[in-house]
Every structure is written in C-alpha cells, then in structure tokens.
XYZ file of C-alpha atoms in Angstrom:
667
model
C 55.940 91.084 86.271
C 55.451 94.316 88.166
C 57.493 97.249 86.987
C 60.300 97.978 89.437
C 60.188 101.261 91.234
C 62.922 103.447 89.627
C 62.399 106.795 91.339
C 64.683 108.646 93.673
C 65.049 105.684 96.063
C 65.808 103.159 93.272
C 69.178 101.547 94.019
C 69.575 99.184 91.084
C 72.151 99.533 88.401
C 69.858 98.417 85.494
C 67.003 100.639 84.453
C 64.122 100.473 81.989
C 65.465 101.185 78.437
C 63.921 104.384 77.007
C 61.855 104.114 73.856
C 61.601 100.423 74.391
C 60.235 98.306 71.488
C 60.063 94.540 72.347
C 59.446 93.550 68.692
C 62.467 95.426 67.506
C 64.599 93.874 70.254
C 63.344 90.428 69.447
C 64.285 90.933 65.816
C 67.774 92.159 66.796
C 68.379 89.039 68.906
C 67.051 86.734 66.156
C 69.427 88.315 63.684
C 72.255 88.080 66.186
C 71.731 84.343 66.395
C 70.821 83.597 62.744
C 73.230 81.747 60.535
C 76.724 80.470 61.269
C 77.937 81.736 64.696
C 76.370 84.455 66.762
C 76.993 88.083 67.493
C 77.692 87.738 71.222
C 78.504 91.465 71.568
C 75.032 92.463 70.302
C 73.350 89.908 72.601
C 75.093 91.100 75.722
C 74.700 94.779 74.861
C 70.929 94.434 74.374
C 70.080 92.146 77.291
C 72.150 93.982 79.849
C 70.586 97.319 78.761
C 67.004 96.161 79.437
C 65.218 95.697 82.765
C 63.877 92.307 83.691
C 60.385 93.409 82.996
C 61.377 94.448 79.472
C 63.242 91.157 78.928
C 60.005 89.281 79.621
C 58.279 91.292 76.980
C 61.061 90.540 74.470
C 60.671 86.810 75.233
C 56.938 87.062 74.464
C 57.562 89.007 71.238
C 60.241 86.548 70.100
C 57.812 83.645 70.500
C 55.065 85.523 68.677
C 57.313 86.585 65.811
C 59.353 83.332 65.280
C 57.547 80.635 67.168
C 60.701 79.839 69.090
C 61.706 79.968 72.758
C 64.277 82.742 73.270
C 65.914 81.102 76.272
C 66.275 77.796 74.351
C 67.901 79.622 71.403
C 70.304 81.555 73.683
C 71.288 78.244 75.405
C 71.982 76.750 71.984
C 74.066 79.737 70.768
C 76.062 80.567 73.889
C 78.305 78.497 76.174
C 79.823 78.411 79.616
C 79.643 81.205 82.112
C 78.483 83.777 79.608
C 75.464 81.544 78.751
C 74.597 81.022 82.455
C 74.679 84.751 83.019
C 72.605 85.795 80.015
C 70.016 83.015 80.645
C 69.837 84.032 84.266
C 69.009 87.619 83.230
C 66.213 86.387 80.973
C 64.374 84.654 83.814
C 62.094 86.599 86.236
C 63.967 86.908 89.624
C 61.650 84.380 91.358
C 62.221 81.768 88.618
C 65.958 82.548 88.660
C 66.030 81.827 92.404
C 63.951 78.705 91.889
C 66.408 77.370 89.338
C 69.409 78.142 91.591
C 67.765 76.244 94.503
C 66.817 73.358 92.224
C 70.391 73.083 91.074
C 71.609 73.353 94.674
C 69.574 70.300 95.844
C 69.726 68.174 92.697
C 72.169 65.274 92.261
C 74.772 64.081 94.735
C 75.538 66.560 97.493
C 73.876 69.827 98.362
C 75.122 73.368 97.763
C 74.348 74.688 101.194
C 75.921 78.076 100.534
C 73.446 78.734 97.727
C 70.476 77.814 99.945
C 71.777 80.007 102.741
C 72.417 83.029 100.466
C 68.952 83.020 98.843
C 66.757 82.114 101.805
C 68.616 84.342 104.327
C 68.422 87.455 102.162
C 65.017 87.521 100.501
C 62.045 89.509 101.745
C 58.667 87.902 102.623
C 57.298 88.808 99.215
C 60.294 87.423 97.374
C 60.040 84.154 99.345
C 56.393 83.783 98.488
C 57.113 84.446 94.786
C 59.973 81.937 94.885
C 57.757 79.167 96.315
C 55.132 79.813 93.652
C 57.792 79.938 90.851
C 59.313 76.615 92.050
C 55.882 74.950 91.999
C 55.159 76.366 88.551
C 58.532 75.440 87.012
C 59.125 71.997 88.542
C 55.604 70.875 89.739
C 57.140 70.149 93.141
C 56.780 71.638 96.613
C 59.888 73.640 97.613
C 59.528 72.968 101.335
C 59.169 69.203 100.783
C 62.297 69.191 98.620
C 64.301 71.203 101.151
C 63.171 68.814 103.927
C 64.204 65.859 101.765
C 67.653 67.249 101.123
C 68.655 68.809 104.485
C 68.552 67.855 108.137
C 68.659 68.969 111.746
C 68.517 72.572 112.946
C 69.785 73.760 109.552
C 66.678 72.237 107.989
C 64.374 73.692 110.647
C 65.670 77.209 110.083
C 65.383 76.912 106.330
C 61.767 75.820 106.700
C 60.995 78.841 108.962
C 62.551 81.197 106.396
C 60.477 79.515 103.655
C 57.285 80.574 105.323
C 58.048 84.211 104.582
C 56.390 85.351 107.738
C 58.965 87.739 109.202
C 57.164 90.516 111.128
C 56.917 93.911 109.497
C 58.991 96.863 110.720
C 56.213 98.518 112.627
C 56.222 99.702 116.297
C 58.860 97.957 118.307
C 58.234 97.060 121.988
C 61.088 97.775 124.255
C 59.904 95.159 126.690
C 59.899 92.500 123.898
C 63.456 93.605 122.913
C 64.639 92.970 126.465
C 62.781 89.666 126.616
C 64.373 88.432 123.359
C 67.817 89.517 124.597
C 67.286 87.505 127.798
C 65.860 84.477 125.978
C 68.838 84.390 123.524
C 71.277 84.845 126.424
C 69.649 82.014 128.442
C 69.425 79.791 125.310
C 73.182 80.062 124.684
C 75.641 81.660 127.026
C 73.861 80.771 130.274
C 72.874 77.228 129.299
C 74.781 73.957 129.338
C 74.378 73.116 125.715
C 72.289 75.322 123.519
C 68.540 75.815 123.034
C 68.588 76.122 119.270
C 64.842 76.503 119.027
C 65.016 79.965 120.672
C 67.600 81.123 118.144
C 65.437 79.812 115.312
C 62.237 81.383 116.562
C 63.595 84.837 117.295
C 65.995 85.233 114.295
C 63.437 83.603 111.884
C 60.435 85.582 112.758
C 61.150 88.960 114.305
C 61.273 92.138 112.118
C 64.575 93.570 110.981
C 64.129 96.768 112.953
C 63.289 94.787 116.073
C 66.287 92.503 115.706
C 68.690 95.359 115.198
C 67.636 96.728 118.584
C 67.934 93.214 120.033
C 71.517 92.954 118.665
C 72.459 96.434 120.119
C 70.947 95.464 123.493
C 72.582 92.022 123.426
C 75.984 93.632 123.022
C 75.375 95.933 126.010
C 74.025 93.125 128.150
C 76.572 90.410 127.442
C 79.654 92.418 126.329
C 79.875 90.475 123.075
C 78.116 90.771 119.618
C 75.454 88.234 118.826
C 77.697 86.884 116.094
C 80.303 85.857 118.730
C 77.630 83.901 120.624
C 76.398 82.204 117.433
C 79.923 81.103 116.527
C 80.463 79.774 120.052
C 77.090 78.049 120.523
C 76.183 76.755 117.056
C 78.113 74.825 114.410
C 78.318 73.683 110.805
C 75.825 74.787 108.157
C 73.352 75.846 110.881
C 75.927 78.357 112.284
C 76.635 79.693 108.787
C 72.961 80.144 108.081
C 72.283 82.018 111.367
C 75.299 84.244 110.769
C 74.021 85.054 107.239
C 70.591 85.904 108.719
C 72.236 88.226 111.181
C 74.355 89.900 108.466
C 71.295 90.412 106.291
C 69.405 91.895 109.276
C 72.239 94.390 109.916
C 72.777 95.229 106.122
C 71.771 93.102 103.142
C 74.007 95.101 100.778
C 76.949 94.567 103.048
C 76.256 90.842 103.090
C 76.299 90.732 99.315
C 79.381 92.904 99.146
C 81.130 90.346 101.313
C 79.850 87.469 99.255
C 81.098 89.085 96.017
C 84.540 89.809 97.517
C 84.959 86.133 98.648
C 83.724 84.913 95.267
C 86.688 86.621 93.576
C 89.505 86.794 96.094
C 92.433 84.361 95.926
C 93.015 81.797 93.155
C 90.022 80.926 91.015
C 86.582 82.585 90.885
C 83.310 81.194 92.269
C 81.487 82.074 89.124
C 78.089 80.646 90.094
C 78.010 82.857 93.164
C 79.250 85.871 91.217
C 76.574 85.373 88.494
C 73.761 84.705 90.987
C 74.417 87.860 92.950
C 75.033 90.177 89.995
C 71.768 88.983 88.351
C 69.633 89.052 91.425
C 70.737 92.400 92.834
C 71.098 94.381 89.603
C 67.619 95.884 89.976
C 67.456 96.025 93.790
C 70.554 97.426 95.587
C 73.583 97.078 93.355
C 74.552 100.742 93.984
C 74.597 100.202 97.751
C 76.576 97.004 97.326
C 79.131 98.806 95.171
C 79.594 101.640 97.636
C 79.943 99.316 100.605
C 82.315 97.099 98.651
C 84.648 100.028 97.890
C 84.502 101.249 101.442
C 85.133 97.844 103.016
C 87.721 96.391 100.591
C 89.404 99.612 99.374
C 88.771 98.788 95.715
C 85.773 99.078 93.478
C 83.617 96.089 92.603
C 84.008 97.129 88.963
C 87.881 96.896 89.131
C 87.763 93.520 90.819
C 85.434 92.061 88.251
C 87.600 93.533 85.552
C 90.753 91.951 86.912
C 89.080 88.575 87.776
C 87.036 87.723 84.610
C 87.431 87.908 80.861
C 85.755 88.057 77.447
C 82.036 88.674 76.907
C 81.407 87.289 80.374
C 83.411 90.159 81.852
C 81.756 92.772 79.673
C 78.302 91.546 80.708
C 79.170 91.615 84.390
C 80.613 95.092 84.141
C 77.362 96.280 82.417
C 75.412 94.841 85.424
C 77.840 96.541 87.821
C 76.864 99.827 86.208
C 79.961 101.938 86.898
C 83.384 102.175 88.536
C 83.349 103.670 92.045
C 87.064 104.493 91.695
C 86.193 106.850 88.842
C 85.136 110.449 89.352
C 81.459 111.180 89.791
C 80.390 107.679 90.737
C 79.128 108.338 94.272
C 75.639 108.303 95.674
C 74.235 110.010 98.751
C 72.156 107.082 99.976
C 74.941 104.583 99.537
C 77.458 106.884 101.225
C 75.118 107.062 104.211
C 74.909 103.246 104.297
C 78.708 103.076 104.188
C 78.885 105.576 107.148
C 76.382 103.629 109.219
C 78.307 100.390 108.471
C 81.301 101.531 110.532
C 79.517 103.999 112.825
C 77.428 101.258 114.358
C 80.550 99.248 115.151
C 82.615 102.214 116.346
C 84.793 101.546 119.268
C 82.973 104.033 121.517
C 79.950 101.662 121.591
C 81.961 98.574 122.504
C 83.639 97.682 125.756
C 87.343 97.190 125.005
C 88.810 93.959 126.399
C 92.223 92.438 126.348
C 93.143 88.730 126.311
C 95.850 88.859 128.960
C 94.698 89.457 132.559
C 96.371 89.523 135.984
C 96.918 86.033 137.259
C 94.986 85.071 140.320
C 96.949 83.951 143.401
C 99.991 85.741 141.909
C 103.320 85.070 143.635
C 106.318 86.853 142.094
C 108.710 84.888 144.299
C 107.456 81.578 142.937
C 107.482 82.865 139.321
C 111.012 84.324 139.665
C 112.387 80.954 140.981
C 110.526 78.995 138.242
C 112.043 81.247 135.600
C 115.523 80.949 137.045
C 115.210 77.167 137.136
C 113.975 77.178 133.456
C 117.160 79.013 132.410
C 119.746 77.374 134.687
C 122.120 74.721 133.453
C 122.264 73.197 130.037
C 119.280 73.846 127.804
C 116.273 76.094 128.390
C 112.713 75.182 129.366
C 110.891 77.440 126.886
C 107.487 75.991 127.840
C 107.812 77.293 131.386
C 108.969 80.672 130.284
C 106.106 80.953 127.804
C 103.546 79.765 130.284
C 104.531 82.240 133.064
C 105.166 85.320 130.970
C 102.068 85.074 128.724
C 99.735 84.452 131.670
C 100.764 87.416 133.761
C 99.769 91.073 133.326
C 102.471 93.531 132.503
C 102.321 94.979 136.060
C 102.911 91.506 137.401
C 105.876 90.966 135.047
C 107.528 94.102 136.425
C 107.226 92.651 139.940
C 108.738 89.367 138.751
C 111.741 91.404 137.308
C 112.269 93.158 140.625
C 111.935 89.892 142.603
C 114.367 88.099 140.202
C 116.963 90.765 140.793
C 116.531 90.735 144.577
C 116.772 86.946 144.761
C 119.463 86.200 142.243
C 121.230 89.507 141.660
C 120.637 89.058 137.957
C 118.750 90.986 135.286
C 115.840 88.869 134.086
C 115.752 90.599 130.746
C 119.478 89.890 130.145
C 119.021 86.258 131.104
C 115.998 85.881 128.757
C 117.983 87.542 125.984
C 120.850 85.100 126.311
C 118.620 82.041 126.593
C 116.075 82.763 123.850
C 116.508 83.674 120.173
C 114.739 84.842 117.092
C 110.990 85.643 117.012
C 110.337 84.065 120.377
C 112.938 86.259 122.017
C 111.452 89.454 120.511
C 108.005 88.426 121.687
C 108.944 87.448 125.259
C 111.253 90.462 125.764
C 108.525 92.738 124.351
C 106.102 91.419 126.935
C 108.585 92.025 129.701
C 108.887 95.705 128.902
C 106.482 98.326 130.279
C 104.129 99.351 127.436
C 105.485 102.910 127.002
C 109.066 101.680 126.957
C 108.148 98.987 124.458
C 106.514 101.586 122.120
C 109.449 103.873 122.552
C 111.783 101.047 121.523
C 109.697 100.279 118.481
C 109.801 103.909 117.419
C 113.574 104.060 117.967
C 114.110 100.912 115.900
C 111.871 102.349 113.136
C 114.197 105.371 112.863
C 117.572 103.548 113.255
C 120.043 102.862 110.505
C 119.523 103.384 106.781
C 115.940 104.039 105.814
C 112.911 104.661 108.062
C 110.102 102.268 108.850
C 107.302 104.798 108.266
C 104.546 102.178 108.738
C 105.548 101.551 112.322
C 105.751 105.258 113.162
C 102.281 105.690 111.680
C 100.832 102.621 113.453
C 101.963 103.711 116.926
C 101.522 107.450 116.812
C 98.153 107.357 114.990
C 96.524 104.904 117.449
C 97.733 105.794 120.954
C 95.707 107.838 123.433
C 97.049 111.097 124.812
C 98.052 109.384 128.048
C 99.860 106.640 126.177
C 101.636 109.188 123.962
C 102.835 111.223 126.977
C 104.104 108.041 128.574
C 106.014 107.114 125.388
C 107.605 110.600 125.327
C 108.865 110.150 128.925
C 110.108 106.637 128.235
C 111.856 107.738 125.026
C 113.656 110.542 126.863
C 114.637 108.244 129.764
C 115.896 105.362 127.525
C 117.576 107.296 124.664
C 118.428 110.731 126.272
C 116.751 112.498 123.358
C 113.254 113.814 122.863
C 110.913 111.898 120.604
C 110.125 115.170 118.770
C 113.822 115.759 118.008
C 114.193 112.172 116.763
C 111.222 112.480 114.530
C 112.461 115.878 113.218
C 115.846 114.383 112.390
C 114.489 111.234 110.615
C 111.451 112.521 108.689
C 110.677 115.475 106.534
C 108.020 117.685 105.050
C 104.327 117.380 105.834
C 104.753 113.842 107.061
C 107.160 115.086 109.746
C 104.633 117.780 110.796
C 101.844 115.184 111.138
C 103.961 112.875 113.260
C 105.146 115.635 115.477
C 101.581 116.886 115.994
C 100.466 113.324 116.984
C 103.549 113.013 119.220
C 102.540 115.962 121.407
C 99.661 113.920 122.880
C 97.426 116.952 122.934
C 94.375 115.662 121.108
C 91.123 117.165 122.467
C 89.163 114.826 124.706
C 85.716 116.367 124.801
C 82.537 115.205 123.043
C 81.287 116.332 119.674
C 79.605 119.642 118.890
C 77.398 119.635 115.791
C 78.139 123.178 114.751
C 81.869 122.769 115.165
C 81.720 119.406 113.385
C 79.997 121.054 110.443
C 82.620 123.780 110.252
C 85.384 121.254 110.417
C 83.792 119.046 107.705
C 83.410 122.147 105.498
C 87.033 123.030 106.132
C 88.295 119.754 104.771
C 85.545 119.439 102.118
C 86.506 122.729 100.359
C 88.604 121.932 97.323
C 91.810 123.929 96.969
C 92.849 125.213 93.571
C 95.525 122.601 92.973
C 97.209 123.371 96.330
C 97.948 120.006 97.947
C 99.869 121.573 100.785
C 96.865 123.680 101.811
C 94.641 120.618 101.756
C 97.103 118.565 103.808
C 97.466 121.361 106.348
C 93.692 121.626 106.773
C 93.367 117.896 107.234
C 96.274 117.877 109.733
C 94.743 120.644 111.801
C 91.536 118.631 112.287
C 92.615 114.990 112.189
C 95.559 115.375 114.567
C 93.838 117.522 117.182
C 90.099 116.821 117.447
C 88.666 114.115 119.773
C 87.554 110.755 118.379
C 83.797 111.383 119.137
C 84.042 114.800 117.471
C 85.839 113.355 114.391
C 83.133 110.739 113.942
C 80.600 113.564 113.759
C 82.907 115.467 111.335
C 82.975 112.340 109.086
C 79.188 112.157 109.167
C 78.827 115.841 108.162
C 81.508 115.345 105.473
C 79.501 112.650 103.862
C 76.353 114.793 103.975
C 78.250 117.614 102.153
C 80.171 115.574 99.590
C 78.649 112.099 99.276
C 82.173 110.806 99.815
C 83.601 108.824 102.688
C 86.575 110.900 104.069
C 88.898 107.942 103.794
C 88.321 107.583 100.088
C 88.848 111.359 99.583
C 92.196 111.136 101.339
C 93.318 108.245 99.146
C 92.151 110.107 96.046
C 93.675 113.520 96.854
C 96.926 112.567 98.646
C 99.880 110.262 98.239
C 102.728 108.575 100.061
C 103.349 108.682 103.809
C 101.008 111.661 104.302
C 98.169 109.716 102.805
C 98.991 106.590 104.878
C 99.174 108.633 108.093
C 95.786 110.277 107.544
C 94.155 106.987 106.494
C 95.536 105.341 109.688
C 93.992 108.113 111.854
C 90.646 107.867 110.086
C 90.557 104.056 110.403
C 91.524 104.317 114.040
C 88.743 106.797 114.672
C 86.296 104.580 112.804
C 87.098 101.358 114.530
C 90.525 100.863 116.107
C 90.197 97.058 116.699
C 89.341 96.659 113.021
C 92.419 98.761 112.053
C 94.629 96.326 114.006
C 92.766 93.264 112.694
C 93.541 94.451 109.173
C 97.215 95.005 110.090
C 97.448 91.485 111.615
C 95.828 89.889 108.572
C 98.217 91.642 106.183
C 101.166 90.577 108.304
C 100.240 86.918 107.737
C 98.622 86.746 104.253
C 100.576 85.622 101.202
C 104.044 84.220 101.068
C 106.115 84.934 104.171
C 105.090 86.508 107.483
C 105.845 90.004 108.802
C 106.829 88.683 112.245
C 107.773 92.139 113.570
C 104.365 93.622 112.954
C 102.656 90.533 114.204
C 104.728 90.588 117.409
C 104.282 94.387 117.922
C 100.515 94.256 117.736
C 100.062 91.130 119.765
C 102.265 92.531 122.549
C 100.935 96.099 122.507
C 97.176 95.181 122.297
C 97.139 92.121 124.543
C 95.856 93.993 127.594
C 93.863 96.651 125.808
C 91.591 95.354 123.065
C 92.952 92.117 121.601
C 89.658 90.341 122.292
C 87.856 92.998 120.217
C 90.511 92.624 117.455
C 89.855 88.918 117.439
C 86.134 89.498 116.884
C 86.772 92.002 114.074
C 89.229 89.613 112.484
C 86.846 86.679 112.236
C 84.016 88.952 111.129
C 85.943 90.335 108.257
C 88.075 87.423 107.192
C 85.922 84.433 108.019
C 88.795 82.814 109.824
C 89.836 83.224 113.473
C 93.100 85.036 114.493
C 93.906 81.782 116.262
C 93.661 79.824 113.032
C 95.631 82.397 111.056
C 98.478 82.310 113.661
C 98.406 78.511 113.697
C 98.668 78.346 109.901
C 101.419 80.922 109.607
C 103.853 80.417 112.482
C 105.483 77.488 114.214
C 107.348 76.202 117.229
C 107.630 78.129 120.493
C 106.814 81.426 118.768
C 103.461 79.869 117.728
C 102.817 78.612 121.321
C 103.509 82.052 122.846
C 101.357 83.878 120.224
C 98.445 81.512 120.794
C 98.699 81.945 124.578
C 98.484 85.779 124.089
C 95.619 85.370 121.517
C 93.684 83.823 124.395
C 91.285 81.517 122.601
C 89.809 80.192 119.409
C 86.731 82.043 118.066
C-alpha cells in the first residue's frame, strides 16, 4: 500500500509511528494474545498508534514469525464493537470498504445508507481500488452484485458512481455551467414529472469544482438551492443518494461530520456507522471533520464519543479522533478555513430572503371582516374560518381588516378575537394581527415584566432586527407603553449585558460594505488577548459586534480566523459567560446565517419533552413575511426533518392548523 502523504497538507489524525519495527510490533501483539485472556489495552494502544501502511507490514511480519493470520487471531481474542473496530483498522481501506459493502448487500434486506455513504464520498482512485479489492476478496464483480441487490434510479446512480469516472477539477467552462443549470432546471422544476437521467448524468460525472459553480448558479437562477429541488423532485433512497452526492461535492468533511453526529445523537448509537467513518477517515480528513463538527454542533467530536461509548471501544475511538477540539491548542488553520467557508457560502447576503405568507390576491377587507364577525357571532366559534383568513393575509391586509371591522360593526376585532380564542391559538392569532413593530415591542415588554427577566427573548429580538426594524420597535414601544425602550432596558438589566442591549436598541448599526483594512484592524482589536481583563475584552467585542455592518463583520470574522485559527463564535464561548456570551453568540450567528439561527431556535423549542410554545409562536409570527421559507430550508438541511413535520409531531389542534398554514408547505 502506498505511503500516505503526511506533509503540511495532511489532514488525518493517525500518523506513521516513528522508529517503526514491524517484527517488534508483531511480537508485542502475539504476547498480548498469548495464554488465558488478552491484553486489550496493549492491542488498542499499538494498533491505533500505527498508520494503515504500517499495520499491513505488521500483518506480514506476524505471519512470517508465527505462521498465523493476525486478523484471525484478533477476531478470536476480541469481541463485539471493539473487535469490529480493530479488525477494520487492520484491513487496507479499499478492503475495508469492500467488506462494508459486502455486509450491506448480504442476507435479507440491504443497508442502503452504507452503500450511499461509501459510493457518494469516495474519489475516482478510491472507487477503482474498491472494485479491485472486492474482486480479490470475494471473487465477485461489485457492479453485478449492486445491480442484483438494488433497483430503479437508485441502482443507476450507484452504477454511475462505481465507474469512478468523475471529471477532474481542471478548467471549468462558464457556458457548460449555464447549460447544466438549465438542464437540471428543465429536468425538474419546469417539467411535469422529473427527468431523473439528467440529474444522474450531471451529478454523477461532472467535476466537484464545476458542480459547485453549477450549484451557486442554480440558486441565483431558481431562487432555491439544488438540495430543495432534489427533495421536491426525487424520493426514497434515490433522493438520499443524490443529496449525499451534493453534500460531498460541497464538503466531504462536513458530510462526515453530519453522519457522525447523527450516529450518536438521541438514544442508542449507530456503531457500525461510527466505526466505518472513524476507520476510513482517520488518515484522510479527520482533522477537518473534527473542526466542522465543533463549529456545526457546538461540541467536540471527542466529547461526544466520550459521552456516547465505553470501555476499550471508547478508548480506541478517541485515539482515532486524535484530540479534543474543546481543549486549548487543538485548532488548525486549514480546518478553520473550511469551517469559515462552510457558513460563508450559505451567508444570508447570497440568498434571496422569502417569507411564506404573502398578500392574498383579490383581497376584499369587507368580505373578510364580515366572515370573521360571522365566525365569532352567537354560540361557539368557527376557528377554522378565523385561521384560514388570518394566516392567508399579509400583515398590511390584516390591518385593513381591523379598520373595516371597526367601521362596519363598531367593535374592536382584537378584543373580539381575544374573547373568542384561548391559549396558544389566541397568542398566535393575536400576534399575527399586530403590526410587526408593535408585536416585537410587546414581546420585549413581556420579557421584562414581573419577577425575573426573559433574557433569551431580549437577545433574540434585539440581536436580529435591522436598523429600520429597531427604530420602528422604539416608536411602537413609546407609543404603547409611554416609556422609552432604552429606559425599560436600563431598569431591567445590568452591567455589560445592559450596555450591549442598549447599543443594539439604538438601531445605529453601520450599513455600508466591508473594507479589508478596517476589517483587519477590527479583527486584531478583538483577537488581542487582555491580561485577565474580561471587561476590556467584552467592551472591544461590543464596540465592533454591535455597530459594524453585516457584510463588514463577515470580513472581520474571516480575518479573525486568519489571525487566530479560531472561529470567533468559539472564542466568545470560551472567553465569556452568561448573558453577555449569549448576546454576542446570537449576533455572530445572525451575521453568519440569520435563517439558520432561527431554524436552530425553532428546533430547540420543539425538541425533547415539552414544547416552548412562546418561542415557537414568536418566531413563526415575526419571520412569516421575511425569511420563513429560508428558515424552512435551513431546518431540513440541518436536522433531516422538515419544519412542517416537526410542528406536526409536536403540536395539536387548532394551534397546529394555524402553525402549518404559516409554515406554508412541506419540504
């Protein structure tokens, strides 16, 4: 086996062991397995400290010295997950992949996820080596076995990937990019039915560099990411395969970070997936996977493995992981750049923001006002009519309905709705009926009322609104509560947190573009470490995060990474605490990708036992005409379930109906 390149660009976590002696290692392993029982600690320590190339030499030496097969002895001595992991490490990567695929298609049923993961992520060279290894190990043709075990478009795409003929990342033709975008658009969005063959041909053969340009151009042309079209146009395992291909085109390390997270989240662990990825990526891109994992899931891969596994199995996995990214000194320039690009490419400035609630065509406030009055008149209330009208009108149209209702019936529509509805549905419908600035002002007021303060709501609103929205909130607050928002914040918060909120509440964030020199200065300002003075650090962060424009801050964050090898968000979490930390993190996440920030908030409001209906309502109401469609796309991309499905699973009754109407569709 060829020696892996382990120079400056090497991104694996396992390296060649210095002063390597295969005969000595073979003897150590033999002694560890000799007699009654085995020294598992010695076995895992040795095998996880050698590169795959060195392990093959150990196997040869073991056979020469003892006339025995090392893998067979390891299988005999070890058991369970630990055995599967150690034996996987002892095989060359191509043979390890061949064994995984053989297991995936053997017996009753097929492990489609395993086939997708391997064939969507491997390079041309790795595919060719896999096909040869499969033939050598099982004396069978891999393509024939795949065809015998799969069907339809899923099978066709797998066969295309098995050819290992993806074009090389050479010169890209702009004309061909445009043509591929048009062909994909016509094969899906513009066609009754879907021309799957076009998707297979383009995604299965074009180079990664070319396809990244196609994806960027597709978004500009259609207003939606290619993933959204694939989810809409394709289905089943074929859809999952094509989404995996797209993810690997965009970033293979990010694809594997996501796979690892899903293998360990929730109850139970998908150990086969965990083992396969940790073995196969340990000498390729584990450092990049780690950095993206920490950035994306706000915890290190090391800590998640540590909490989710046990025994020698855990120790071996942690050795393959190679380090804890939540510990000091465990950051890498190349991986930090990958992490930056991960969110920079999806930054909100590059995506057209779209809501899910639009002005109704043929709008007639007179008809709507009468229908609402009828729905609330007499005994009982027709909630369906109320929901249907209010969730399918824009906020401006709802204000016209309010005026018309008062003119016709001499009654306050809001008061009538309040008396007829109750609970979560009442909060949602009344929220939709308020002008956005007055709704936000009310949410801020409620967050500061009574005993205790709802700091999360204050942060969510003030850290994410535009200058114009903030100014409108200030006016609404003054009008509704006869007190300035600044005075209210001053009375209800304290210290540095208060200063941050008041700074945000002025609505004076710069609105120009970015300047490289100024961005470099700002990055240096927040990168300089104070001598134990947290207040100084917080002041410097506040000066920049609360006043600079979003485009400028993105450039600052890029420069910050170049200077420190850290993502600014992780630095804030490491250096600060409490509400100050939460406020700064919210600003950074909003700058990075505001729809993703809200998607995360929505997910957390519904995950686990119980539902945070207030947060769910507040976001659905406030983002419905701004960027809820973008939030939906980020939600399904990150959590592999649609916002529609999450709402359906977590709410009920009329509240559910109204939320789904605002959600605007199933992704």
